[in-house]
Structures are given as structure tokens and as C-alpha cells.
Coordinates of C-alpha atoms and ligand atoms in Angstrom, one line a residue:
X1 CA 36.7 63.5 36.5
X2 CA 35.4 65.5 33.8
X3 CA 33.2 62.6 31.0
X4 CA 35.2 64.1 28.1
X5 CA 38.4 64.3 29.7
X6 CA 37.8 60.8 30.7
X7 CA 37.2 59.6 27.0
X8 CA 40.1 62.1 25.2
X9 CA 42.2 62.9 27.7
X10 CA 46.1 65.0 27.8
X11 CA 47.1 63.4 24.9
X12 CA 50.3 64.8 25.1
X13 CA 51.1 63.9 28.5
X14 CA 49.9 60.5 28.3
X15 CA 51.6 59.8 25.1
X16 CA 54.7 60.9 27.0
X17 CA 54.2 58.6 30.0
X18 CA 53.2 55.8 27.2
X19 CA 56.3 56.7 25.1
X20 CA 58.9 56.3 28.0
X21 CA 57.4 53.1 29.1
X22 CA 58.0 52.2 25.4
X23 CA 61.7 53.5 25.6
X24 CA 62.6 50.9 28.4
X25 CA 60.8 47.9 26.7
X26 CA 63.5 48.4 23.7
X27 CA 66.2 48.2 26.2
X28 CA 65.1 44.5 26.3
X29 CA 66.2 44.1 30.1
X30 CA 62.7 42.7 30.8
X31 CA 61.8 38.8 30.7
X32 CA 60.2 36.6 28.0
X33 CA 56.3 37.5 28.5
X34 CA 55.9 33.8 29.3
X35 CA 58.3 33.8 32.6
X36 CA 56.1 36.3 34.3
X37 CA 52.5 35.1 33.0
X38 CA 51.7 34.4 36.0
X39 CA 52.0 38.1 37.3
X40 CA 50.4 39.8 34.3
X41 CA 47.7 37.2 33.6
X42 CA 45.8 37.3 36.6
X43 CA 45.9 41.5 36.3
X44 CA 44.3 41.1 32.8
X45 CA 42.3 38.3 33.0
X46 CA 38.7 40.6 34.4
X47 CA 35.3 40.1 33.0
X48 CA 33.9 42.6 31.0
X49 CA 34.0 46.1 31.8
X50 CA 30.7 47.0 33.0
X51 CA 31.9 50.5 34.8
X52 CA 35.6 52.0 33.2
X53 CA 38.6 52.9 34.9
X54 CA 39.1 56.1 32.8
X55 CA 42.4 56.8 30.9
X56 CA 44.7 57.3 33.0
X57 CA 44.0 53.9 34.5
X58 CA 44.2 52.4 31.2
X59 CA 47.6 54.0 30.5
X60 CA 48.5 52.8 33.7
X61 CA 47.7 49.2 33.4
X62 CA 49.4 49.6 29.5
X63 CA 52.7 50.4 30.9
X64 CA 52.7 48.5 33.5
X65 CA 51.2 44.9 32.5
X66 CA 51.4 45.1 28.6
X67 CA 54.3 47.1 27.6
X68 CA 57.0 45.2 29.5
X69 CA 55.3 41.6 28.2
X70 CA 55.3 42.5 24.7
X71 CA 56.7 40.5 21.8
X72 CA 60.4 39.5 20.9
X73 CA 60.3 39.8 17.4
X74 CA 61.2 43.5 18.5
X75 CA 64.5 42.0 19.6
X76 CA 68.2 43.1 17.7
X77 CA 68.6 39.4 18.3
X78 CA 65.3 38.6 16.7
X79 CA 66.3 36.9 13.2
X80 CA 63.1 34.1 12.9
X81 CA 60.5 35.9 10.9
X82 CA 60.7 38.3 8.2
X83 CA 59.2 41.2 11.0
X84 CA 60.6 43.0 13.2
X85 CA 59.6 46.0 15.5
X86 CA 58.9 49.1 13.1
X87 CA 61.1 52.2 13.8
X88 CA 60.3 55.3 15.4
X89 CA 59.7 57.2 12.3
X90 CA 56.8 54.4 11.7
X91 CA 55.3 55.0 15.2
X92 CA 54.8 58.3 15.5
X93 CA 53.8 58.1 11.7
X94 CA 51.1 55.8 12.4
X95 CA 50.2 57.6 15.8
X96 CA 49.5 60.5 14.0
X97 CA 47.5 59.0 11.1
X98 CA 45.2 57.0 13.8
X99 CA 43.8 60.8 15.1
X100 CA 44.8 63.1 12.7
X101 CA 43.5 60.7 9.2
X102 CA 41.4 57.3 10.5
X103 CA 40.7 57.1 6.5
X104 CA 43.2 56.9 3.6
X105 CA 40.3 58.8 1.4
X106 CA 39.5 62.3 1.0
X107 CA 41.3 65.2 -0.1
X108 CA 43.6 65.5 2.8
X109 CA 47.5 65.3 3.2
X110 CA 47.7 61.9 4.0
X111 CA 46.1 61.0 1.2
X112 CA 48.3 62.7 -1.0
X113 CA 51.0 60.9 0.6
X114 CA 50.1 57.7 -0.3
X115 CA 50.0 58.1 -3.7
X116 CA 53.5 60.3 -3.5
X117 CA 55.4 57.5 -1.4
X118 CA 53.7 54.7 -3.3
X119 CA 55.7 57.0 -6.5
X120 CA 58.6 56.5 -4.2
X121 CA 58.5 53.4 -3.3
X122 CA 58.5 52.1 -6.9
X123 CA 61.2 54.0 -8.2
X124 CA 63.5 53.0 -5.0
X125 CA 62.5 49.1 -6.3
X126 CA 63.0 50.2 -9.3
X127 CA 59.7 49.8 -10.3
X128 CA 58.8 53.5 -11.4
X129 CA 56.6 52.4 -14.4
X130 CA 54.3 50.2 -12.3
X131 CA 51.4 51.3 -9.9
X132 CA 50.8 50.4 -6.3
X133 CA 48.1 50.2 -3.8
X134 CA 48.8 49.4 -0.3
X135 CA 47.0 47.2 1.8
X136 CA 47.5 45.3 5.2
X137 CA 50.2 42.4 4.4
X138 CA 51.8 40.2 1.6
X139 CA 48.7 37.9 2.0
X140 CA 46.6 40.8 0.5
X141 CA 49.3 42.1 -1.4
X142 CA 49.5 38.8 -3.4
X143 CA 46.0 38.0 -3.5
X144 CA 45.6 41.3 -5.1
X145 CA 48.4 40.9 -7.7
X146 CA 46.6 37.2 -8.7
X147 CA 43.2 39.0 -8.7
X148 CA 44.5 41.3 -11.4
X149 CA 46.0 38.3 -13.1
X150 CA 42.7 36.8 -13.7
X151 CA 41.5 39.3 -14.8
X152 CA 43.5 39.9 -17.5
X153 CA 43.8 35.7 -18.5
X154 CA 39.6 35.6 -18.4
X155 CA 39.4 39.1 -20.3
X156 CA 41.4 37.8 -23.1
X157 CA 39.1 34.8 -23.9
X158 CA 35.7 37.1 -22.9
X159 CA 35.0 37.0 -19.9
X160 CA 34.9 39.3 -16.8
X161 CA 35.2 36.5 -13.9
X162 CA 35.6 39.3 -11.0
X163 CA 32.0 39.9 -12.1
X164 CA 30.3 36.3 -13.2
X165 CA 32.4 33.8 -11.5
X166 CA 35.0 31.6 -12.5
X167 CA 34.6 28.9 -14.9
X168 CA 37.4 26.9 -17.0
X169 CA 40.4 25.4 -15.8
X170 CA 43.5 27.9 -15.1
X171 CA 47.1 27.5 -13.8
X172 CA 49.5 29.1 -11.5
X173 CA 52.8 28.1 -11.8
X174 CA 55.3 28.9 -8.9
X175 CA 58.0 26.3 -6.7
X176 CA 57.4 24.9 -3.8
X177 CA 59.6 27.8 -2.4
X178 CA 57.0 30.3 -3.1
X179 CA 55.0 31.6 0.1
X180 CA 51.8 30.2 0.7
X181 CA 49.8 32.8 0.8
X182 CA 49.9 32.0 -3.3
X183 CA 47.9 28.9 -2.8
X184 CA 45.6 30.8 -0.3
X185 CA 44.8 34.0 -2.7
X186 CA 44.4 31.1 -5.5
X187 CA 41.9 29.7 -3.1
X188 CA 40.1 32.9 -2.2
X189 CA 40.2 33.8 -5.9
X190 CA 37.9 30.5 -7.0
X191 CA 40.5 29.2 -9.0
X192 CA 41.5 26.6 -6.1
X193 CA 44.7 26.1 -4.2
X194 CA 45.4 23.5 -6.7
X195 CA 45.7 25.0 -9.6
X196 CA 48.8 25.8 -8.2
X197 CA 51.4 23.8 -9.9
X198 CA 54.7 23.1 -8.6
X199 CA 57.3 24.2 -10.5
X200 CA 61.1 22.1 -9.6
X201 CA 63.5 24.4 -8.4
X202 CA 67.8 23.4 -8.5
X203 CA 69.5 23.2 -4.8
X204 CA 69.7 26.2 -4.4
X205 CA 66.1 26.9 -4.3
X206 CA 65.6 28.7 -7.9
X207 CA 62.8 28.1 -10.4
X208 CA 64.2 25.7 -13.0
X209 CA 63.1 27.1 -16.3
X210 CA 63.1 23.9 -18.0
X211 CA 60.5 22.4 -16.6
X212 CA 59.1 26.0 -16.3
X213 CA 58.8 25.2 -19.8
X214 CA 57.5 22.0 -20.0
X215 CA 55.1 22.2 -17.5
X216 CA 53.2 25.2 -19.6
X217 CA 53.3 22.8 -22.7
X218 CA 51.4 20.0 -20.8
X219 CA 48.6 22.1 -19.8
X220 CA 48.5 24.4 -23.5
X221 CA 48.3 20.7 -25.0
X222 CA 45.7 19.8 -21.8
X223 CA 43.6 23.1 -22.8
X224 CA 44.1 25.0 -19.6
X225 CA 44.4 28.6 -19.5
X226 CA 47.8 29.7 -17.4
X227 CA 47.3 32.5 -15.7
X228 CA 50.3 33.6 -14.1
X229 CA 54.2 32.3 -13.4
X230 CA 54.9 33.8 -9.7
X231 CA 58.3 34.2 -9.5
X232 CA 60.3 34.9 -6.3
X233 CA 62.6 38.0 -5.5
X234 CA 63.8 36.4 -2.1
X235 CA 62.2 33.5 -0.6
X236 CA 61.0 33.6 2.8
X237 CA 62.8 30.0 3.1
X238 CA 66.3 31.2 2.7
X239 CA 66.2 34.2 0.2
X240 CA 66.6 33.2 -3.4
X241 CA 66.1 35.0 -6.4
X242 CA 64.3 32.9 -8.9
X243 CA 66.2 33.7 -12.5
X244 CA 63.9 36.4 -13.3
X245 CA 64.8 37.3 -16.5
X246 CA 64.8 34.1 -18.0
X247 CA 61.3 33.7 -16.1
X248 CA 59.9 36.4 -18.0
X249 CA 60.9 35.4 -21.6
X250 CA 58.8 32.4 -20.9
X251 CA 55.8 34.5 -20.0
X252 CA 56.6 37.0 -22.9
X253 CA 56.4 34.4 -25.1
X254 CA 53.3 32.3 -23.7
X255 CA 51.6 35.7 -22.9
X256 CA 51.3 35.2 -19.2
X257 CA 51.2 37.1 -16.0
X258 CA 54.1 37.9 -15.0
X259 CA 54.3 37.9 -10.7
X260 CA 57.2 38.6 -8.6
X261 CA 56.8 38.0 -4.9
X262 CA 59.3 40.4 -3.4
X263 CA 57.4 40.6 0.0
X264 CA 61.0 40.5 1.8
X265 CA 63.5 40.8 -1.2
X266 CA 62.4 43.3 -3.4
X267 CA 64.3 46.2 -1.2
X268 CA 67.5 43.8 -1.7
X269 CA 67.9 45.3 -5.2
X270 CA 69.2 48.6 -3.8
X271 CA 72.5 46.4 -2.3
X272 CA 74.2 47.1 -5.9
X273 CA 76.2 43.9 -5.5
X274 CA 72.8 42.2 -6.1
X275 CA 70.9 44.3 -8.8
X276 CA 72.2 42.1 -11.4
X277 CA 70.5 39.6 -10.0
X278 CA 66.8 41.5 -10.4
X279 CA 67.2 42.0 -14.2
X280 CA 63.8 40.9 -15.4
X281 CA 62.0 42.6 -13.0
X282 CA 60.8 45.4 -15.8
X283 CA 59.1 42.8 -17.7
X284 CA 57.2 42.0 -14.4
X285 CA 53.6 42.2 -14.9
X286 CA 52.9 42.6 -10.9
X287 CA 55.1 43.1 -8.0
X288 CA 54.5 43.0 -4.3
X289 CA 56.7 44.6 -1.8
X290 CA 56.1 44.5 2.3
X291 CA 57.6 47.6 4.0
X292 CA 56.6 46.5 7.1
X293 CA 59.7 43.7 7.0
X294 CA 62.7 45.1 5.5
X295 CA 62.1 48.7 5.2
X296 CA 61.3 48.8 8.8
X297 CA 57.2 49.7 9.0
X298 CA 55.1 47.8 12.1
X299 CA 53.5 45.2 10.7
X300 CA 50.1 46.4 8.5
X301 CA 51.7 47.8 5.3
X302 CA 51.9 46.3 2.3
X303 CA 52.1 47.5 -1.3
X304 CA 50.9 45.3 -4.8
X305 CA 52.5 47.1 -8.0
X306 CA 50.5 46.5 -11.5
X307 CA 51.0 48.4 -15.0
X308 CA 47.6 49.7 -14.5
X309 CA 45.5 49.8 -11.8
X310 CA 42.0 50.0 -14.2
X311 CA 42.3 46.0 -14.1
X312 CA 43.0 46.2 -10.2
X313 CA 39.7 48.2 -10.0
X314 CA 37.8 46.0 -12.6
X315 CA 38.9 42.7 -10.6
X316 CA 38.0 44.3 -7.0
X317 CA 35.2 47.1 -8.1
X318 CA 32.6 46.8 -5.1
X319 CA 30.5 48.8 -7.6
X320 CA 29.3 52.1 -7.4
X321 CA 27.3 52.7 -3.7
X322 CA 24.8 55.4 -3.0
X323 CA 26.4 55.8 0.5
X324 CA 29.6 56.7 -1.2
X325 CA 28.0 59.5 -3.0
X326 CA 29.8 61.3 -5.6
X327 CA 32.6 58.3 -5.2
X328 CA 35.2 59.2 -8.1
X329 CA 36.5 56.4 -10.3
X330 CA 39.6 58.4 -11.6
X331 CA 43.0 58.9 -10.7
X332 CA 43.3 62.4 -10.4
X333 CA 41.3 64.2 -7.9
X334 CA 38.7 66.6 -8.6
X335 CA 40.2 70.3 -9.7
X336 CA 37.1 72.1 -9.0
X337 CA 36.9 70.5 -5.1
X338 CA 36.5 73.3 -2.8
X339 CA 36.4 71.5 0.4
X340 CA 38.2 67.4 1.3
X341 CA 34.7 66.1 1.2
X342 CA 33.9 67.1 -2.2
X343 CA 36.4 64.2 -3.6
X344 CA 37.5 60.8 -2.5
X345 CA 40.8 61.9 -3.9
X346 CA 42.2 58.4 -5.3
X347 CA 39.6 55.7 -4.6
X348 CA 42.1 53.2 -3.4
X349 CA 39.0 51.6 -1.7
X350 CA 38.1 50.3 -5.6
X351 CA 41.5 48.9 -6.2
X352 CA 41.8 46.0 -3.8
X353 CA 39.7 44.7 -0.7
X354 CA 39.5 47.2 1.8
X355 CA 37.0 50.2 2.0
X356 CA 38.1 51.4 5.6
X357 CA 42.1 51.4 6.0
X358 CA 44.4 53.3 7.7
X359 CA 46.5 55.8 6.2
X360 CA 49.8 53.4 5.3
X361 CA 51.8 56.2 3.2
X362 CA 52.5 58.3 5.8
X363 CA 54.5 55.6 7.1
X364 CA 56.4 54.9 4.2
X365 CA 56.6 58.5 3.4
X366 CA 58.1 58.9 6.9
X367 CA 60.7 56.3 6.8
X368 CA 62.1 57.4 3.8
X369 CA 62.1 61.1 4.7
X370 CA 64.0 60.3 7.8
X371 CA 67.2 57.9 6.5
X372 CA 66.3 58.4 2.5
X373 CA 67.3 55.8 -0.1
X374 CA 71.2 56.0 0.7
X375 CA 69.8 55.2 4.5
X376 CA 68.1 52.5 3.3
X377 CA 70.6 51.1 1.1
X378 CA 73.3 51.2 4.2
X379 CA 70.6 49.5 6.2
X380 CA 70.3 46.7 3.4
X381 CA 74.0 46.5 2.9
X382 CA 74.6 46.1 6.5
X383 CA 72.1 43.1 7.2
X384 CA 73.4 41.3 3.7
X385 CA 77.3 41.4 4.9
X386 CA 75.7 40.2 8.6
X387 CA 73.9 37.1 6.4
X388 CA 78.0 37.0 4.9
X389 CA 79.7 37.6 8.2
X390 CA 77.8 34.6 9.3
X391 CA 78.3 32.5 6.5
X392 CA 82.3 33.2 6.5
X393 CA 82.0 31.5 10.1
X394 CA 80.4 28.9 9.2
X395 CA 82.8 28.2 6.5
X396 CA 85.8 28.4 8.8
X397 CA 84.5 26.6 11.8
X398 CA 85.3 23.3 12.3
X399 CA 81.8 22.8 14.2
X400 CA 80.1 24.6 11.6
X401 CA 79.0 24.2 8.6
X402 CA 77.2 26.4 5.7
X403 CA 74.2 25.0 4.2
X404 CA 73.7 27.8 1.5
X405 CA 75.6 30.5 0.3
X406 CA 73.3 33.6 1.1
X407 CA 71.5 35.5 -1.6
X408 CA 70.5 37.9 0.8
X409 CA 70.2 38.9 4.3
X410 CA 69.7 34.9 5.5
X411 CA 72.2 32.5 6.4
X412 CA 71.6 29.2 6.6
X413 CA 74.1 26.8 8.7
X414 CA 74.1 24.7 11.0
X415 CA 76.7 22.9 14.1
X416 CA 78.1 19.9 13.3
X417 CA 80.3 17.5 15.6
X418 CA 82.3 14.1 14.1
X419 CA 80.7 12.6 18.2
X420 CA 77.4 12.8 16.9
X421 CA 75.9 11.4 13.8
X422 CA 72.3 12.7 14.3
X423 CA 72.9 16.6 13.4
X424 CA 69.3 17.4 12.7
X425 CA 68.1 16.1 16.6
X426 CA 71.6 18.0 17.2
X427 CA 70.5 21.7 15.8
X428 CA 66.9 21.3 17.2
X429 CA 67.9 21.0 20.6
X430 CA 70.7 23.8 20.3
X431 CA 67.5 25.8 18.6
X432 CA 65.9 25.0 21.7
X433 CA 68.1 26.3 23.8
X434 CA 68.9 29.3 21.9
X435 CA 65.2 30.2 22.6
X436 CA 65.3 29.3 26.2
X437 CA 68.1 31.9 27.1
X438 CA 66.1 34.5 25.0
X439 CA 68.9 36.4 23.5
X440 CA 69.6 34.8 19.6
X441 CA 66.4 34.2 18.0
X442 CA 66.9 32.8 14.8
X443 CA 64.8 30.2 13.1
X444 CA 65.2 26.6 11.8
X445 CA 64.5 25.3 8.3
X446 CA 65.1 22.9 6.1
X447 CA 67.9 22.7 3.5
X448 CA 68.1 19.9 1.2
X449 CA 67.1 17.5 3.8
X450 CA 69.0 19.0 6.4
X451 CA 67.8 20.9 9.5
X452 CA 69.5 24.9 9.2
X453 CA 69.8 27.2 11.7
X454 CA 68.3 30.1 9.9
X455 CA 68.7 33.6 11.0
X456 CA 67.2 36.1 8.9
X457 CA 69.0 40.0 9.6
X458 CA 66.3 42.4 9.1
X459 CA 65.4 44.2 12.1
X460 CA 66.8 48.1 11.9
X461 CA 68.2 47.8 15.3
X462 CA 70.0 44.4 14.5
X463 CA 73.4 45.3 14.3
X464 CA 76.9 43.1 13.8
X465 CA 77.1 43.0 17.6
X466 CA 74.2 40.4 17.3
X467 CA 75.7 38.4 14.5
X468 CA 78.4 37.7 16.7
X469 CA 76.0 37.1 19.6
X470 CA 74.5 34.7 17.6
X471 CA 78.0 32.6 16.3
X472 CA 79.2 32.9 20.0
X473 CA 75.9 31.6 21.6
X474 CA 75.3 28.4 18.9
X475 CA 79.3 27.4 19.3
X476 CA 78.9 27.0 23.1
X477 CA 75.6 25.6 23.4
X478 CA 76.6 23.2 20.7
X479 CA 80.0 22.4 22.4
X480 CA 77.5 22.1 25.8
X481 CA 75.2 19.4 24.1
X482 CA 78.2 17.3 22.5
X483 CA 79.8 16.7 25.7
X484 CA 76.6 16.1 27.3
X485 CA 75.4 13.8 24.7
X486 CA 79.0 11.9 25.1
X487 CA 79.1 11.9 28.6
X488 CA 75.6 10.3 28.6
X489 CA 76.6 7.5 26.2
X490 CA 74.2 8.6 24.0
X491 CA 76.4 7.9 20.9
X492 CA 75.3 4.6 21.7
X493 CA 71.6 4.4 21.4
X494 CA 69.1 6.8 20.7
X495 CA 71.3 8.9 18.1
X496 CA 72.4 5.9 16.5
X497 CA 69.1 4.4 16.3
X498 CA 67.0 8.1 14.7
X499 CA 70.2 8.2 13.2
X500 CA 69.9 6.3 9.3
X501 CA 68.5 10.2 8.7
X502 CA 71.3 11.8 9.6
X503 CA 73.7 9.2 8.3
X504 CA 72.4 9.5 4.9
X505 CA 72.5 13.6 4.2
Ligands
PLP1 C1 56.1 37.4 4.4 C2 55.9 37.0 3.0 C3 54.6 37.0 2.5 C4 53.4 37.2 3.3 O1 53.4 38.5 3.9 P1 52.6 38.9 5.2 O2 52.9 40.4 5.3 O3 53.1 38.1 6.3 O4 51.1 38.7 4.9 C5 54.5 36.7 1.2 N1 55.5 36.4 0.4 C6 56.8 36.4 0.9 C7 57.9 36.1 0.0 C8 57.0 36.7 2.2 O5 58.3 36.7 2.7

């Protein structure tokens, strides 16, 4: 074999061979990758390469040990995370980037994409007044949004801390409900993870404003600088809305950041019989959207909104480097550039933490070029009337019962039986089992004390069909583990015993 051909090889023809294996992995007839470990373990397991097998080996051993043990959360009947498996329009967009633009810099197309579907994205959300940057995940996204709020609460007393360190006390307020990759990027940030402070939120999992309220007053009085309110636009939890608006009159009127978390949610707002529920979100100082969960991207793109992203670059400058020579700190590329190298074209690298990242617009860009903003909307719609579809069950159902109304696209409910009086053992075990026979894949969480089965509609391929997968499967395996738990005696003992839990929801 030729050494180049080796190392590039038919690109074309091994992208097809790749791409049909890829074809009959999202027909999901294969097993859960832990059934067969023991066939595609032992074919992996090797000690390092010291001669290579060449490409088409590689392909080879792809398609046929990788590709068919991949990950559920590709799965229609996938509903635990807020992931899924991105869409065609993201692979091939992201194929393409990978050879085609390894950088998001330059003067090049891609490039100019990400600024353009960055534009786009923010007016779909909404947003249009705000700038973004992308960058890997919510983590980032978030720890980019609190690294501008620093910023701007150490600027206003005289300070630059991005550039001398932190020093004085400062606040974050959010609920327990908030993600927490808050308390991490407060962590990273110097601040600490505990100058996150916990905010109470009403049973439904919303920021109460009143002690919103009194909580800033305690720390004004304690001489602590607050530094931002995060507010959430869908919680990963169960997907409420904090009450925005009312959220940012506070932080009008304390002059404080203003960040809304809308990592999975912030998409939600284009499901017009939930807009009213966003109002607030111009006063938002920083917003974070994920495309890679709702809007259907693999997982690596994020985007952080900001009013301008001169603080984003003054909070993550790495200062100016002679190896990036002729680096431009602008936001307009170069007019006299006569060839890609001769500009950086937006230095993105300046406005968060990554120098090297992939091109993430393109995907975006590509997305919403293939289904547009009305595809996106039906997409939205369809997975909020699932989360509905659900809940209607649940309500009807003598063996079920609804633990939340949904805000969004996540139902939380659970199985319930009069035979036995420990329902949280009851919905773990019946979660169990679900997993077991692979097909629904929700999640469980907590509501008010009470363990939820928590399915969370997000994937593009998830469709009603697996709603009412879902309803069938947890009615009979519940209806399985009652009679078995009766026909065992178990009412007896061990239920009745764990059971002083249960009795008391
Ligand atoms: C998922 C999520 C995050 C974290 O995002 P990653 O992309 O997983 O890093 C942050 N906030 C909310 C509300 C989320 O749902």
C-alpha cells in the first residue's frame, strides 16, 4: 500500500462504507453495548500500536466493533439526559469542518458562519441585541457568562480581577434548581463554590423573589458585592422557568448581573404558548443556550450571549502573543486582507477559554438551513405536547399519577398502586427495569420528596410513537411488580418497614 494512501485514504469511499454502518446503528436493532462486551472488548483491548493496520483496517474495525456498541442516548426512546444523537445535518456539518476548517479563525467561510448563525441564533431566542461566542458545553458556556459578570461587578468598584486576582467577598444568587456547573464556574472563577447562595424556590421549582429580595439585603447590609442573580429558562430537573421578569427588576434595581441559564429551555420560547413565560429575558444581562440538546447538534456546541463582548474579551484576554502575529482585537475583519492569513477574522479565541476549537457555526448554520425556524418550532411543539400527552395519562390513570404539570418538554410522574405503600422503592425498581429491556429510557428524579419517572422529549427522532412506548411499558412493568410484590407477601415486611417515607409524602 501506497504510505500516503495509507494515512489519507478514498475519503469518499470510506466515508460511504462508514456512513452505512452508521445508517444501521440508528435502526437500533443492535444490543445494549454491555450485553456483547464480551465480544467487542477482547477485539479492542490490544497494547499500543507499535506497527498500523492502515485505514481501511481501521474503518473496518469502526464499523464493525464500535459502531454497533455505541451509546443509547441516540435512542427515540432515549428521554434521561438533555442529549441526544445530533442529526444528519450536524454530522456531515461537522465532518466537513474537521478537514475542510480544523480552526474557527481566519478569513475563511466557516468563520463567517459563525458569527452569521451566532446572529441567527439570537434572534430565533429572541436575543438579537445580545452577542454570542460558542464554545464546547453549558459548563463553558456558563463559566463564561459568570466570567463576564465579574468583570463588570469588580470594574465598577476599580478593579480588573481577570487581570490581578480576586479579592473581596462577592455573591451569586441562584436555587438549588440551578445546574451545577454554576457552583463549578464560581469555583474556577476564584470566587468559590460558596459564594453561591441558595435562593428558595415555591413547589414548583421557581425562584421565589421574596427572599430573592431579602437575601440581597443581608449581604448589601453584610458588605458583600453581588455579582450576579442566575436565573433559569428550563431547569435540567424538570424544566421551570424561574419568573424572569420579576427576576430582573430586582437586578435593575440592585444593579446586578443579570444570567439566564437557558442551556436546554431557551429554544422553548419559540412554542408561542410559552413565550409569555420568557418576558424578562431582554433585560437579561447574559444568556447561555446549548444547541447541541434541543436544537439537535452532537454534543460540543454551546453558545454564551452578553451585551458586549469587549468585557468577555477583557475577562478572558490571554494577551496579546508574538506567535499570533498580527492577532486582531476587533470585530470586524480586516478590509484591506488580501489573502485568509492576513486576518484572524473575529478573534473568538480572546473571548472565552479556547484558542484551538472546531468550527461550531457550521453546525448551527446547517441545522437551521435544513428545517429553518418554523422546523424548529414544530420540532419544539411536538416534544412539549409529548411532555402534555404524558402528563394527560398520568392524570387519567388510576396507576398513575402526575407529579408536576410540565413547563416544557419533561414530565414528571410516577406509578402508584393502593397494594403498596412504598412508591419510591416502587418507581426505582420499575426504572430498573425499564433500563433492563432497553427500549424507554427516561430518568428518575426527585419531586417534592417523591421519586418521578422523568422523561425528558428532546431527541429529533423521538416521536409520539415513543411517548406511548413509554406509558405502555411503565403501566405493565408496574402492574408486573405489584402482583409480584403481593404474591411475595411483601406488603408485609420490607415495604412496610422502608415504608414511614413513603407513608408520609
Ligand atoms: C445541560 C445543562 C448545563 C450544562 O451543559 P453541558 O453542555 O452539559 O456542559 C447547564 N445548564 C443547564 C440548565 C443544563 O440543562
Amino acid at each position: 500500500m501506497h504510505r500516503d494512501a495509507a494515512e489519507t485514504g478514498d475519503l469518499q469511499a470510506l466515508l460511504a462504507q462508514v456512513g452505512a454502518a452508521l445508517d444501521q446503528f440508528l435502526r437500533f436493532e443492535h444490543a445494549d453495548p454491555v450485553r456483547t462486551n464480551h465480544e467487542w472488548r477482547p477485539r479492542l483491548d490490544t497494547a499500543l500500536p507499535l506497527q498500523g493496520i492502515g485505514i481501511e483496517q481501521v474503518t473496518d474495525e469502526l464499523i464493525t466493533y464500535l459502531i454497533p456498541n455505541g451509546s443509547p442516548v441516540a435512542k427515540p426512546g432515549f428521554t434521561s439526559f438533555i442529549t441526544t444523537g445530533g442529526t444528519t445535518a450536524s454530522t456531515l456539518a461537522s465532518t466537513a469542518a474537521s478537514i475542510a476548517a480544523p480552526q474557527r479563525y481566519l478569513l475563511t467561510a466557516f468563520n463567517f458562519l459563525e458569527e452569521l448563525s451566532l446572529g441567527w441564533l439570537a434572534s430565533m431566542c429572541s436575543i438579537g441585541h445580545l452577542q454570542g461566542v460558542y464554545s464546547s458545553g453549558g459548563s463553558v458556556a456558563n463559566l463564561l457568562a459568570l466570567g463576564a459578570a465579574r468583570q463588570h461587578a469588580f470594574e465598577k468598584v476599580g478593579h480588573d480581577p481577570a487581570a490581578a486576582g480576586v479579592h473581596g467577598r462577592v455573591r451569586v444568587y441562584a436555587t438549588r434548581e440551578a445546574h451545577h456547573t454554576i457552583q463549578r464556574a464560581a469555583g474556577v472563577l476564584g470566587i468559590g463554590r460558596r459564594a453561591v447562595r441558595p435562593i428558595a424556590c415555591d413547589a414548583g421549582g421557581r425562584m421565589e423573589i421574596a427572599d430573592l429580595r431579602r437575601v440581597i439585603a443581608e449581604d448589601r447590609q453584610a458588605g458583600v458585592i453581588p455579582m450576579a442573580i442566575v436565573a433559569n429558562a428550563g431547569t435540567t430537573n424538570t424544566g421551570a422557568i424561574d419568573p424572569l421578569l420579576a427576576i430582573s427588576e430586582v437586578a435593575r434595581e440592585h444593579g446586578i448581573w443579570l444570567h439566564i441559564d437557558g442551556a436546554y429551555g431557551l429554544p422553548g420560547i419559540l412554542d408561542e404558548r410559552k413565550t409569555h413565560l420568557y418576558r424578562g429575558l431582554e433585560h437579561a444581562d447574559s444568556v447561555i443556550v446549548d444547541p447541541h440538546k434541543w436544537l439537535g447538534a452532537a454534543v460540543g456546541v454551546a453558545a454564551t450571549f452578553v451585551r458586549d463582548r469587549e468585557l468577555l474579551r477583557r475577562a478572558f484576554t490571554q494577551e496579546p502573543a508574538d506567535y499570533l502575529e498580527g492577532a486582531v482585537h476587533q470585530d470586524a475583519p480586516s478590509p484591506t486582507a488580501e489573502h485568509s492569513l492576513d486576518d484572524f477574522g473575529i478573534p473568538y479565541f480572546d473571548y472565552g477559554i479556547e484558542l484551538s476549537a472546531p468550527s461550531r457555526g457550521v453546525v448551527v448554520w446547517a441545522l437551521l438551513r435544513e428545517i429553518g425556524v418554523e422546523g424548529m418550532r414544530a420540532r419544539i411543539v411536538r416534544h412539549n405536547d409529548l411532555a402534555l400527552r404524558v402528563a394527560d395519562a398520568a392524570r387519567e390513570h388510576p396507576n398513575l399519577e402526575l407529579l408536576l404539570e410540565p413547563t416544557l418538554s419533561i414530565c414528571c410522574f410516577r406509578y402508584v398502586s393502593p397494594d403498596v405503600p412504598n412508591l419510591n422503592r416502587l418507581n426505582q425498581n420499575l426504572h430498573r427495569r425499564l433500563v433492563r429491556e432497553n427500549r424507554s429510557l427516561p430518568s428518575t428524579t426527585q419531586v417534592n420528596g417523591k421519586l418521578a419517572l422523568r422523561p425528558c422529549f428532546l431527541g429529533a427522532r423521538t416521536e409520539v410513537t415513543h411517548a406511548d412506548e413509554l406509558l405502555a411499558d411503565v403501566l405493565r412493568i408496574g402492574a408486573e411488580l405489584v402482583s409480584e410484590l403481593v404474591a411475595n407477601g411483601t406488603k408485609s415486611s420490607e415495604n412496610i418497614q422502608s415504608g414511614h417515607n413513603t407513608l408520609n409524602l
